[in-house]
PDB file of C-alpha atoms in Angstrom:
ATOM      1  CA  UNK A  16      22.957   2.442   0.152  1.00 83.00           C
ATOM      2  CA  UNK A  17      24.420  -0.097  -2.349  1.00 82.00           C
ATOM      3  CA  UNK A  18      21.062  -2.084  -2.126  1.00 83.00           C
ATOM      4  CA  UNK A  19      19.176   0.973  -2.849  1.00 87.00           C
ATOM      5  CA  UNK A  20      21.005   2.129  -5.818  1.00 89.00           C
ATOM      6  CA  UNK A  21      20.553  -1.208  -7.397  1.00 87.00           C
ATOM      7  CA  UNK A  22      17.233  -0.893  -7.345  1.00 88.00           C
ATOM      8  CA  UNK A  23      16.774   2.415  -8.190  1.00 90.00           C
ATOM      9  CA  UNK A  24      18.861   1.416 -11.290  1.00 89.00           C
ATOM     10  CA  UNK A  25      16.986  -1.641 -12.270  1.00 86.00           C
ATOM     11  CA  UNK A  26      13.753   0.856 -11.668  1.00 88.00           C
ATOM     12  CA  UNK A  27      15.574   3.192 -14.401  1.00 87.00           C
ATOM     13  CA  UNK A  28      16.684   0.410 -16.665  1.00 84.00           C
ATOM     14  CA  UNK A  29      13.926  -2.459 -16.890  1.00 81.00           C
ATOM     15  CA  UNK A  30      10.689  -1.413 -18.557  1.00 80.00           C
ATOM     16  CA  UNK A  31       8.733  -4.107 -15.864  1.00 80.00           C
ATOM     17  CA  UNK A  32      10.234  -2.278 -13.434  1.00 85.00           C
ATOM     18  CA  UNK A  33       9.625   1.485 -13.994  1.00 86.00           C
ATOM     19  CA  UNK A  34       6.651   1.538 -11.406  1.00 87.00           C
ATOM     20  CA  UNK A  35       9.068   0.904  -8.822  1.00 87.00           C
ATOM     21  CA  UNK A  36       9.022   4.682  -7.997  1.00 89.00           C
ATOM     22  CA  UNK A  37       5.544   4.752  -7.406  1.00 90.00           C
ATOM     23  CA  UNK A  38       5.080   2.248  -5.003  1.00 92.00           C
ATOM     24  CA  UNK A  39       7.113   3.894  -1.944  1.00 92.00           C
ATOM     25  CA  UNK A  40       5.182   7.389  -2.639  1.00 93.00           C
ATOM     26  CA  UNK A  41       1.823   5.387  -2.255  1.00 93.00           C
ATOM     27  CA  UNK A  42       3.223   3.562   0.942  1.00 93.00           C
ATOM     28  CA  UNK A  43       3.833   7.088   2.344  1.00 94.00           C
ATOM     29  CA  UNK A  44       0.755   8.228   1.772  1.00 94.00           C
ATOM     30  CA  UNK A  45      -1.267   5.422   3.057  1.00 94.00           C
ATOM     31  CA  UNK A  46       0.702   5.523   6.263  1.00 92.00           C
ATOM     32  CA  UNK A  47       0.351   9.051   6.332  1.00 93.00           C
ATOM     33  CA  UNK A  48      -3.534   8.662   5.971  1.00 91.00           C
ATOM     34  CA  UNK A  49      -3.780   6.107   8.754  1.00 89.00           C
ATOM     35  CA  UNK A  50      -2.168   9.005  11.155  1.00 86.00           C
ATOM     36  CA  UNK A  51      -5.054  10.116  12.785  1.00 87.00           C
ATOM     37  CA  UNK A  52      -6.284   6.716  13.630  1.00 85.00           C
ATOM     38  CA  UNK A  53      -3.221   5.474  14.700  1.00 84.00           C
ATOM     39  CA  UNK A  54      -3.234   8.515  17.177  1.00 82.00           C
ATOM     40  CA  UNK A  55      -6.446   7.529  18.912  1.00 83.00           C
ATOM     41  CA  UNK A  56      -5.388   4.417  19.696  1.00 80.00           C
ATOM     42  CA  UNK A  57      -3.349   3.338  22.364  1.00 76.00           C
ATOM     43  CA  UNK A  58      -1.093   1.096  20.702  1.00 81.00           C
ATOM     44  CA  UNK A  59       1.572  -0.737  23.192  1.00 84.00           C
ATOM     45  CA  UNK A  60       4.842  -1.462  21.473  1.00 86.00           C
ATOM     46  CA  UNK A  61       6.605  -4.746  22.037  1.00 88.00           C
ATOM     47  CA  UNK A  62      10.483  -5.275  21.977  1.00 90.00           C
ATOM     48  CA  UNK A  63       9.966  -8.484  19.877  1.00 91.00           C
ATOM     49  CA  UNK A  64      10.525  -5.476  16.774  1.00 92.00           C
ATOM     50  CA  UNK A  65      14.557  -6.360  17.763  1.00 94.00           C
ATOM     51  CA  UNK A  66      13.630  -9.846  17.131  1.00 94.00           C
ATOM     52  CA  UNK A  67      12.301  -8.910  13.654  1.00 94.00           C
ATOM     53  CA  UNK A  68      15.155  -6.366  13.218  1.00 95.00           C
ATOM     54  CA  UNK A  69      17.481  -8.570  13.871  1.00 95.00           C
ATOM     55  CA  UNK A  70      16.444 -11.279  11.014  1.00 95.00           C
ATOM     56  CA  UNK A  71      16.800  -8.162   8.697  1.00 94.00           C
ATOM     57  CA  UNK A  72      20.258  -7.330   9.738  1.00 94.00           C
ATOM     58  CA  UNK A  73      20.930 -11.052   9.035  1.00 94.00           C
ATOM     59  CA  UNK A  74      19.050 -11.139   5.899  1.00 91.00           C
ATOM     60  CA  UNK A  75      21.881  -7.921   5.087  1.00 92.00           C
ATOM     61  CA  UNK A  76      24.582  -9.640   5.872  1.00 93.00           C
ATOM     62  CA  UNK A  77      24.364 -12.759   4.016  1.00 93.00           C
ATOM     63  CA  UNK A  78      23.210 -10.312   1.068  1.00 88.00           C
ATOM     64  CA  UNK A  79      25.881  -8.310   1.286  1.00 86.00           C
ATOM     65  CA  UNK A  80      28.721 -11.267   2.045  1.00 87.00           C
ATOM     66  CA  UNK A  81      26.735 -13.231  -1.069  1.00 85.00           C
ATOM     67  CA  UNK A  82      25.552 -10.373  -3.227  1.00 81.00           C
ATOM     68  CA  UNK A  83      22.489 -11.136  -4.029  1.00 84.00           C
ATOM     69  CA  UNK A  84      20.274  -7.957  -3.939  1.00 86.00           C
ATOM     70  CA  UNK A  85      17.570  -9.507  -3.633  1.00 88.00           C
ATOM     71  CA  UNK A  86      18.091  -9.981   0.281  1.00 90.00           C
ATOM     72  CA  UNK A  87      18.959  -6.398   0.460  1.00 91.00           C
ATOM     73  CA  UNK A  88      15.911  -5.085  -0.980  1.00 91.00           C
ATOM     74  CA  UNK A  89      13.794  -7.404   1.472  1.00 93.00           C
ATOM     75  CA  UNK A  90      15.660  -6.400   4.605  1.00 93.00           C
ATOM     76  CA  UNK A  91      14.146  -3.032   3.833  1.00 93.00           C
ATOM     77  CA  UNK A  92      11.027  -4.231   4.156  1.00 94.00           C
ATOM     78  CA  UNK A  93      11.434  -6.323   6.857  1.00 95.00           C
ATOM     79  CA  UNK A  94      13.533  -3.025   8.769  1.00 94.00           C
ATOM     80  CA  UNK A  95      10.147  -1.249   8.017  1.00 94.00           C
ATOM     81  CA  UNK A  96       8.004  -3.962   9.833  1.00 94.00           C
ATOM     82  CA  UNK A  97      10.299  -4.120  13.137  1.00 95.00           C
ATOM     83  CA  UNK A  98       9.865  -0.485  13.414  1.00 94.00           C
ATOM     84  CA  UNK A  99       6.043  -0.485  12.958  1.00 92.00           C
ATOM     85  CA  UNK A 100       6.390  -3.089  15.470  1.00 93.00           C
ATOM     86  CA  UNK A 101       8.485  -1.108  17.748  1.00 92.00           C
ATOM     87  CA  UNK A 102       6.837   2.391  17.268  1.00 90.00           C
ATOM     88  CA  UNK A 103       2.709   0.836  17.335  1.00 89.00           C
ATOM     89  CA  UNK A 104       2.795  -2.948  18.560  1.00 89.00           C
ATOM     90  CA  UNK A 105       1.466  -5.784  16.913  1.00 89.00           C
ATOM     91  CA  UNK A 106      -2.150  -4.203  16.760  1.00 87.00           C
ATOM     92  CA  UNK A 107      -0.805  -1.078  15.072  1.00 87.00           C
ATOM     93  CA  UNK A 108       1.345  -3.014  12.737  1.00 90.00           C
ATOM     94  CA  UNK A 109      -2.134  -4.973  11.648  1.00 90.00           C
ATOM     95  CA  UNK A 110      -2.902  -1.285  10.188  1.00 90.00           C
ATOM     96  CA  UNK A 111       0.437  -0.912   8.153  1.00 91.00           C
ATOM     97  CA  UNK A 112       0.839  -4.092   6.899  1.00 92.00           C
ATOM     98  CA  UNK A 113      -0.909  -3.919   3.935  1.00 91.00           C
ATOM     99  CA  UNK A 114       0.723  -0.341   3.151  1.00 93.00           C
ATOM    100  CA  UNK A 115       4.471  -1.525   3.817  1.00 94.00           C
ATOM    101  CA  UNK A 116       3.793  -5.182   2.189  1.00 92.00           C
ATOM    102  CA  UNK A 117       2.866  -3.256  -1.155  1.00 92.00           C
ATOM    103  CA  UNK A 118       6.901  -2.385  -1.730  1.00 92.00           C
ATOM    104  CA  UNK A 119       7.059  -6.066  -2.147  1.00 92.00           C
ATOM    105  CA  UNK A 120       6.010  -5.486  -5.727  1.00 91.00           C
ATOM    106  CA  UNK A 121       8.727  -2.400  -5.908  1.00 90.00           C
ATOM    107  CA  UNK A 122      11.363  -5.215  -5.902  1.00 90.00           C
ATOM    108  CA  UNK A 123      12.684  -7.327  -9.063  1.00 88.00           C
ATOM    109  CA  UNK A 124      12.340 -10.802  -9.339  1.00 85.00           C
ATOM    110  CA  UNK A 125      15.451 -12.754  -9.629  1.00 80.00           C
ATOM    111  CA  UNK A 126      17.273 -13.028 -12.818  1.00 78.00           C
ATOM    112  CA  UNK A 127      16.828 -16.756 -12.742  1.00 78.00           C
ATOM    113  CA  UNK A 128      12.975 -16.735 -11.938  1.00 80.00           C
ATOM    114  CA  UNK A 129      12.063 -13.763 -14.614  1.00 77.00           C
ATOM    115  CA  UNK A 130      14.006 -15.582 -17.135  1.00 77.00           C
ATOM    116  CA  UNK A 131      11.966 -18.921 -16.606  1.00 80.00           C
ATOM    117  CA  UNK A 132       8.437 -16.728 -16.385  1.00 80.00           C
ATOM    118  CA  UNK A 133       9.524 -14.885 -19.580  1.00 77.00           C
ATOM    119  CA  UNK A 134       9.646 -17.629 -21.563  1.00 77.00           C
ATOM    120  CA  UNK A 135       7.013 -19.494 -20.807  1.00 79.00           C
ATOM    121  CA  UNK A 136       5.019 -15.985 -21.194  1.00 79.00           C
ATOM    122  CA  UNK A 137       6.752 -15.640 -24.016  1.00 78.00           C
ATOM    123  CA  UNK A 138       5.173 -19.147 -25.547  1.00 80.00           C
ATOM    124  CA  UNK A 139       1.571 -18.542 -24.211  1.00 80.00           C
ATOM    125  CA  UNK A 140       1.380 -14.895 -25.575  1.00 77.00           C
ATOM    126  CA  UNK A 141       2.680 -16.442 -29.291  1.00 79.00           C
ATOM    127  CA  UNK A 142       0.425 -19.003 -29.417  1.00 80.00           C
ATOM    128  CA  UNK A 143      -2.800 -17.123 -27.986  1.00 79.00           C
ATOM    129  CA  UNK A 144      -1.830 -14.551 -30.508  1.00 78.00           C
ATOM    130  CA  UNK A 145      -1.563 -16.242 -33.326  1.00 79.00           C
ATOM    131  CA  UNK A 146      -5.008 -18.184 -32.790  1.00 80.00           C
ATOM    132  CA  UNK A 147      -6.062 -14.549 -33.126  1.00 79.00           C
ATOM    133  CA  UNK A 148      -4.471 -13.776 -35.799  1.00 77.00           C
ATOM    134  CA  UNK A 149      -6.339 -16.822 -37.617  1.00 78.00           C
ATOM    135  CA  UNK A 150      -9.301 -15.613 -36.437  1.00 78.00           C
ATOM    136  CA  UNK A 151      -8.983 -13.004 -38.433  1.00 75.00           C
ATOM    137  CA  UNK A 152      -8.492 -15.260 -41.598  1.00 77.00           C
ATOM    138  CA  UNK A 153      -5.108 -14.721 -41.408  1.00 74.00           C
ATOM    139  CA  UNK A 154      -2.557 -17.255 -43.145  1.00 75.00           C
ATOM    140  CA  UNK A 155       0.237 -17.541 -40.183  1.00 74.00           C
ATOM    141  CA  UNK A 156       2.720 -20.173 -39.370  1.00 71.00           C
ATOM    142  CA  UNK A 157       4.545 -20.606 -35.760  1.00 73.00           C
ATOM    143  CA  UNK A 158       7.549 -21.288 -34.654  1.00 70.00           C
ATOM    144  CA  UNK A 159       8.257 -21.091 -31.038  1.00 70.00           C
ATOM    145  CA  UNK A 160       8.160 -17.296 -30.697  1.00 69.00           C
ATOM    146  CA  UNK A 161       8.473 -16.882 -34.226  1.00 74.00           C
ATOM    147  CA  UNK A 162       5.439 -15.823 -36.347  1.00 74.00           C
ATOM    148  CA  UNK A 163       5.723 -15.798 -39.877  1.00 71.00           C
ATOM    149  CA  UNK A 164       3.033 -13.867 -41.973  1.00 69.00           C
ATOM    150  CA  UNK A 165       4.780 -14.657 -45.571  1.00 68.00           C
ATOM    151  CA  UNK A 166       6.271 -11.305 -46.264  1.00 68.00           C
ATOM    152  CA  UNK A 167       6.570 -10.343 -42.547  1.00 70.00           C
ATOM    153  CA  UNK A 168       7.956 -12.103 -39.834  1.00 69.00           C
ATOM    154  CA  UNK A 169       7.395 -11.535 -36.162  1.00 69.00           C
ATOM    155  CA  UNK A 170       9.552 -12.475 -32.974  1.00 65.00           C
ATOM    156  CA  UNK A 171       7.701 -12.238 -29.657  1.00 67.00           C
ATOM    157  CA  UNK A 172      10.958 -11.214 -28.009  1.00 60.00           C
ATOM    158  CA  UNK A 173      11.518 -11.123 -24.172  1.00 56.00           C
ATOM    159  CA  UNK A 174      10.235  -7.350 -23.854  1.00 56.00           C
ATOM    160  CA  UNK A 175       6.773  -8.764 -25.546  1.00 62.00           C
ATOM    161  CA  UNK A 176       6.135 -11.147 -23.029  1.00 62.00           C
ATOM    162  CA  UNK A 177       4.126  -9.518 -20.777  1.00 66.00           C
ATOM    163  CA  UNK A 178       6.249  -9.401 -17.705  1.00 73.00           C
ATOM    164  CA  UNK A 179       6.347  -5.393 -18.359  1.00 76.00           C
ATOM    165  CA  UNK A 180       2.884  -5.323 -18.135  1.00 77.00           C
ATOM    166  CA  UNK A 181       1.865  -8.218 -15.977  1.00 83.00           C
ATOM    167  CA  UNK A 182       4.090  -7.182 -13.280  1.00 84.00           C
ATOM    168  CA  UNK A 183       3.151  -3.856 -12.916  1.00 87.00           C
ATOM    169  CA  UNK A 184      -0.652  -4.581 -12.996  1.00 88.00           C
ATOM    170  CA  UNK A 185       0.169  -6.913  -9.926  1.00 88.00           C
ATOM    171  CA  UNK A 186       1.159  -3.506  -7.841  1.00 88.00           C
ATOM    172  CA  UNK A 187      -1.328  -1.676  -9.285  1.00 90.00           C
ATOM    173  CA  UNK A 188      -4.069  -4.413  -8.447  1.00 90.00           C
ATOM    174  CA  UNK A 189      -2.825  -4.975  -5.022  1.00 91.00           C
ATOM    175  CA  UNK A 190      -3.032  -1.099  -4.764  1.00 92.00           C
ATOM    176  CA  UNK A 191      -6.981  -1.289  -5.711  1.00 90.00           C
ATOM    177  CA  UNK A 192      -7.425  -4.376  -3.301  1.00 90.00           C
ATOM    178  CA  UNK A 193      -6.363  -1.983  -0.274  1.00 90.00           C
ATOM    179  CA  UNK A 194      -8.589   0.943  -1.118  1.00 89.00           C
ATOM    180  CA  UNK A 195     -11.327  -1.564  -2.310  1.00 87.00           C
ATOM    181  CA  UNK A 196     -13.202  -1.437   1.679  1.00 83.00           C
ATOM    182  CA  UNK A 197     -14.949  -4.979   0.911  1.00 81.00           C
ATOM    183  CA  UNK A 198     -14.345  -8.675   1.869  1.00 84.00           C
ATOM    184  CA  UNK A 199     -10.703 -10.381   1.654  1.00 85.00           C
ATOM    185  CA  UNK A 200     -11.642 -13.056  -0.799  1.00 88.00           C
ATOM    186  CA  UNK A 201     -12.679 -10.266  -3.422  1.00 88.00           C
ATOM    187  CA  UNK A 202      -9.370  -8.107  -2.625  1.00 89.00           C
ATOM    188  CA  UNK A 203      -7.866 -11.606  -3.100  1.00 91.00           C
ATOM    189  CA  UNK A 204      -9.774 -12.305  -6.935  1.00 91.00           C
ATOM    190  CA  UNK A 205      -8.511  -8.613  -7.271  1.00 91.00           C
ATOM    191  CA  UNK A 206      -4.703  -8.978  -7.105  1.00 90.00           C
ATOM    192  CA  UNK A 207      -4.758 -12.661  -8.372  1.00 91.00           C
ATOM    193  CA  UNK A 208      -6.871 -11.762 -11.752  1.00 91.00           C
ATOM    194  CA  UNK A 209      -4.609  -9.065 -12.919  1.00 89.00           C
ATOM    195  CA  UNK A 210      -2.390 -12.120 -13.849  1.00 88.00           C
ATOM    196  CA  UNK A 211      -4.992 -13.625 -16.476  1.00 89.00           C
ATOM    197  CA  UNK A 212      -5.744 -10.249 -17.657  1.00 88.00           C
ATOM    198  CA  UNK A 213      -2.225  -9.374 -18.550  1.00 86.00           C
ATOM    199  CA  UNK A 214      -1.473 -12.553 -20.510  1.00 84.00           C
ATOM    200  CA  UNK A 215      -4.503 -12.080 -22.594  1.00 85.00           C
ATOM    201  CA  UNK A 216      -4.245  -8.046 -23.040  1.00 85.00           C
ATOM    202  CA  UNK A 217      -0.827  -8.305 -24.367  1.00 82.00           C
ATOM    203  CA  UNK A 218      -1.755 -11.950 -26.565  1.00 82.00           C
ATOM    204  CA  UNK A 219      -4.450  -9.892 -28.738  1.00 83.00           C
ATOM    205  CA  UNK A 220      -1.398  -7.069 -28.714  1.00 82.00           C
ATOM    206  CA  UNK A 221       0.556  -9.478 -30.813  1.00 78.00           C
ATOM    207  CA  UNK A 222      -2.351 -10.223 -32.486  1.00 77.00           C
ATOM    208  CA  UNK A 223      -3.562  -6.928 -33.285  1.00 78.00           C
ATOM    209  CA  UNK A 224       0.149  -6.028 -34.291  1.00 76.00           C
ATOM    210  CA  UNK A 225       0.363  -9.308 -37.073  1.00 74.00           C
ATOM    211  CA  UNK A 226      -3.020  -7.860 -37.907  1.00 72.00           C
ATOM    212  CA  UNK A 227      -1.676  -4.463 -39.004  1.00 72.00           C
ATOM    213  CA  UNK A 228       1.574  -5.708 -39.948  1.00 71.00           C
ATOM    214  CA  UNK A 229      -0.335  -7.716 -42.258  1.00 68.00           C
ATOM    215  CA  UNK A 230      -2.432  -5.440 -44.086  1.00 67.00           C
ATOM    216  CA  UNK A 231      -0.246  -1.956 -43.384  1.00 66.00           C
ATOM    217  CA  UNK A 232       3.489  -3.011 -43.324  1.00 63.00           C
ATOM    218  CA  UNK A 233       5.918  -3.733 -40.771  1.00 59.00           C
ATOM    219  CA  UNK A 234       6.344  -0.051 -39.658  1.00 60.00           C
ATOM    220  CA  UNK A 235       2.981  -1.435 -36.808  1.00 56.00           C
ATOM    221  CA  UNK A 236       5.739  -3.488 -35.275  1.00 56.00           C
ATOM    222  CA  UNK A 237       7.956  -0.926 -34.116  1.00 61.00           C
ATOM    223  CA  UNK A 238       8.867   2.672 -33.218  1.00 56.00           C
ATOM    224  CA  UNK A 239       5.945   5.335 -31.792  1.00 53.00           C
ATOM    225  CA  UNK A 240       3.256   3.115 -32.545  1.00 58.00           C
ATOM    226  CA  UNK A 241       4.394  -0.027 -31.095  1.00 60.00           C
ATOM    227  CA  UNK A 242       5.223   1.769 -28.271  1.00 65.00           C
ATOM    228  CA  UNK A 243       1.635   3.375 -28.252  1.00 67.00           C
ATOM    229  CA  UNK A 244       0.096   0.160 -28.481  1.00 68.00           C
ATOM    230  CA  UNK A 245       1.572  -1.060 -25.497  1.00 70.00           C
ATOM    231  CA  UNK A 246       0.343   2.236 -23.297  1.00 76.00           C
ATOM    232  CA  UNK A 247      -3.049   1.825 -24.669  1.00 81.00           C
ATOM    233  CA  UNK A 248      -3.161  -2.151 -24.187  1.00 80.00           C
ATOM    234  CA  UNK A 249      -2.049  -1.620 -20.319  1.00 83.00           C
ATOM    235  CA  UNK A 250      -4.965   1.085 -20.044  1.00 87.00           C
ATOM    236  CA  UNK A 251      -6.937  -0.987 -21.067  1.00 88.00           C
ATOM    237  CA  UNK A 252      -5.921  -4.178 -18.903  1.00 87.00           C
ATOM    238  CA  UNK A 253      -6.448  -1.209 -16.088  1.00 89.00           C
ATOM    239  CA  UNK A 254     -10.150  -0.549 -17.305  1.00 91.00           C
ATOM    240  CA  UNK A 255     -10.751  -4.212 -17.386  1.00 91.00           C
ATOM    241  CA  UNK A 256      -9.635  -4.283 -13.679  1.00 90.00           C
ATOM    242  CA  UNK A 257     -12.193  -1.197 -12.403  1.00 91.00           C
ATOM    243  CA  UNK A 258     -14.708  -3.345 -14.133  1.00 92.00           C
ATOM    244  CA  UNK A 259     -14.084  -5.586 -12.101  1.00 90.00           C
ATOM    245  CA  UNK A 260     -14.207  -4.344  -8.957  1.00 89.00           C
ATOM    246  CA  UNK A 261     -17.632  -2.293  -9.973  1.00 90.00           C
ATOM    247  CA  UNK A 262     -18.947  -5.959 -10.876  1.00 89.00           C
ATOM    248  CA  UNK A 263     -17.946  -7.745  -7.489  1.00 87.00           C
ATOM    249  CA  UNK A 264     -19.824  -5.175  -5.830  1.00 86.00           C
ATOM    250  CA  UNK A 265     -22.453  -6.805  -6.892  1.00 84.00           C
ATOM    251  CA  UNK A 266     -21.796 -10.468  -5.358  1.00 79.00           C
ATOM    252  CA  UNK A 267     -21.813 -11.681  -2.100  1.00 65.00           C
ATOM    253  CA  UNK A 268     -23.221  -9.259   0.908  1.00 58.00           C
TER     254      UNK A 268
END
């Protein structure tokens, strides 16, 4: 219970991680759709699910006895498997894998990992957006996450980097790669490319924001709009992904 209140507050407090709550409804769901064929099939259980149980009653314990959370949250997971294991086999559990693996991305990094991927996003997304920002004739000077326009200055800060959209688009992409009912490598190129697409989707949103900071005032860097900008950028990183997906249809058999 403590492990699952921890996450339920990092869902609540952590923009990257509001999606959180989404994930185990679409788990249900896709178990809940794979009913019926689970039913015609005679699926033998195994006992090797105490085996697999039994690693995530260890994984508990030295998460609990340590604190990290992290462990908790995976035990969960790994709980989940053993009884898919227990209640349809190994066979069965080839069916649920892919709908109990997707709470993987319902789970915060660690603190140490998210702070070394948020800076370095933090650098790439200042530097690809200021090359835009240039491109738009645009006199702009760098500095680390700093960008200075003259009158206005910027600071990519840690909720600009990206994570809160990058991560997100990684559930939502593995998501589309289990309904997308075509070959692994393209499910694969599905999940793997929402990371290139978030970087550069929220790069030209710094961009676009010097750009209107620029000519309209520093009110585009904050409040309603900035926060509008950021919905509209991540629909858009979406669209880009269904794109996708319509274009790989088109490759291979």
């Amino acid at each position: 219970a403590g492990g699952l209140l921890n996450l339920m507050n990092r869902w609540e407090a952590e923009e990257e991680y509001n999606h959180g709550y989404f994930l185990p409804l679409m788990t249900l769901a896709f178990l809940w759709q794979l009913g019926p064929t689970i039913a015609k099939q005679a699926y033998q259980p195994t006992w090797f699910a105490l085996v697999v149980a039994g690693l995530a009653l260890l994984m508990f314990v030295v998460g609990e006895l340590s604190a990290i959370y992290l462990l908790i949250h995976y035990s969960l997971i790994v709980v989940l498997f053993a009884m898919s294991i227990a209640v349809v086999g190994w066979a069965g559990t080839r069916l649920t894998f892919a709908p109990i693996g997707l709470l993987v991305f319902a789970i915060p990094i660690p603190y140490f990992l998210e702070a070394t991927i948020t800076s370095k996003l933090q650098l790439i997304s200042s530097k690809f957006g200021v090359n835009l920002i240039r491109l738009c004739k645009i006199p702009v000077f760098r500095e680390g996450n700093l960008i200075d326009l003259g009158v206005f200055k910027l600071e990519v800060i840690e909720a600009c980097s990206g994570l809160t959209y990058l991560y997100p688009l990684l559930g939502f992409g593995a998501i589309c790669a289990y309904m997308y009912r075509t070959d692994t490598w393209k499910r694969v190129v599905i999940i793997i490319s929402t990371i290139p697409i978030a970087i550069l989707l929220n790069s030209f949103r710094i961009g676009m924001i010097g750009f209107l900071v620029k000519y309209f005032g520093g009110e585009q860097a904050r409040g309603f709009l900035h926060d509008f900008e950021g919905f509209a950028v991540f629909m858009v990183c979406v669209a880009i992904l269904f794109l996708e997906m319509w274009a790989l249809t088109f490759t291979g058999r």
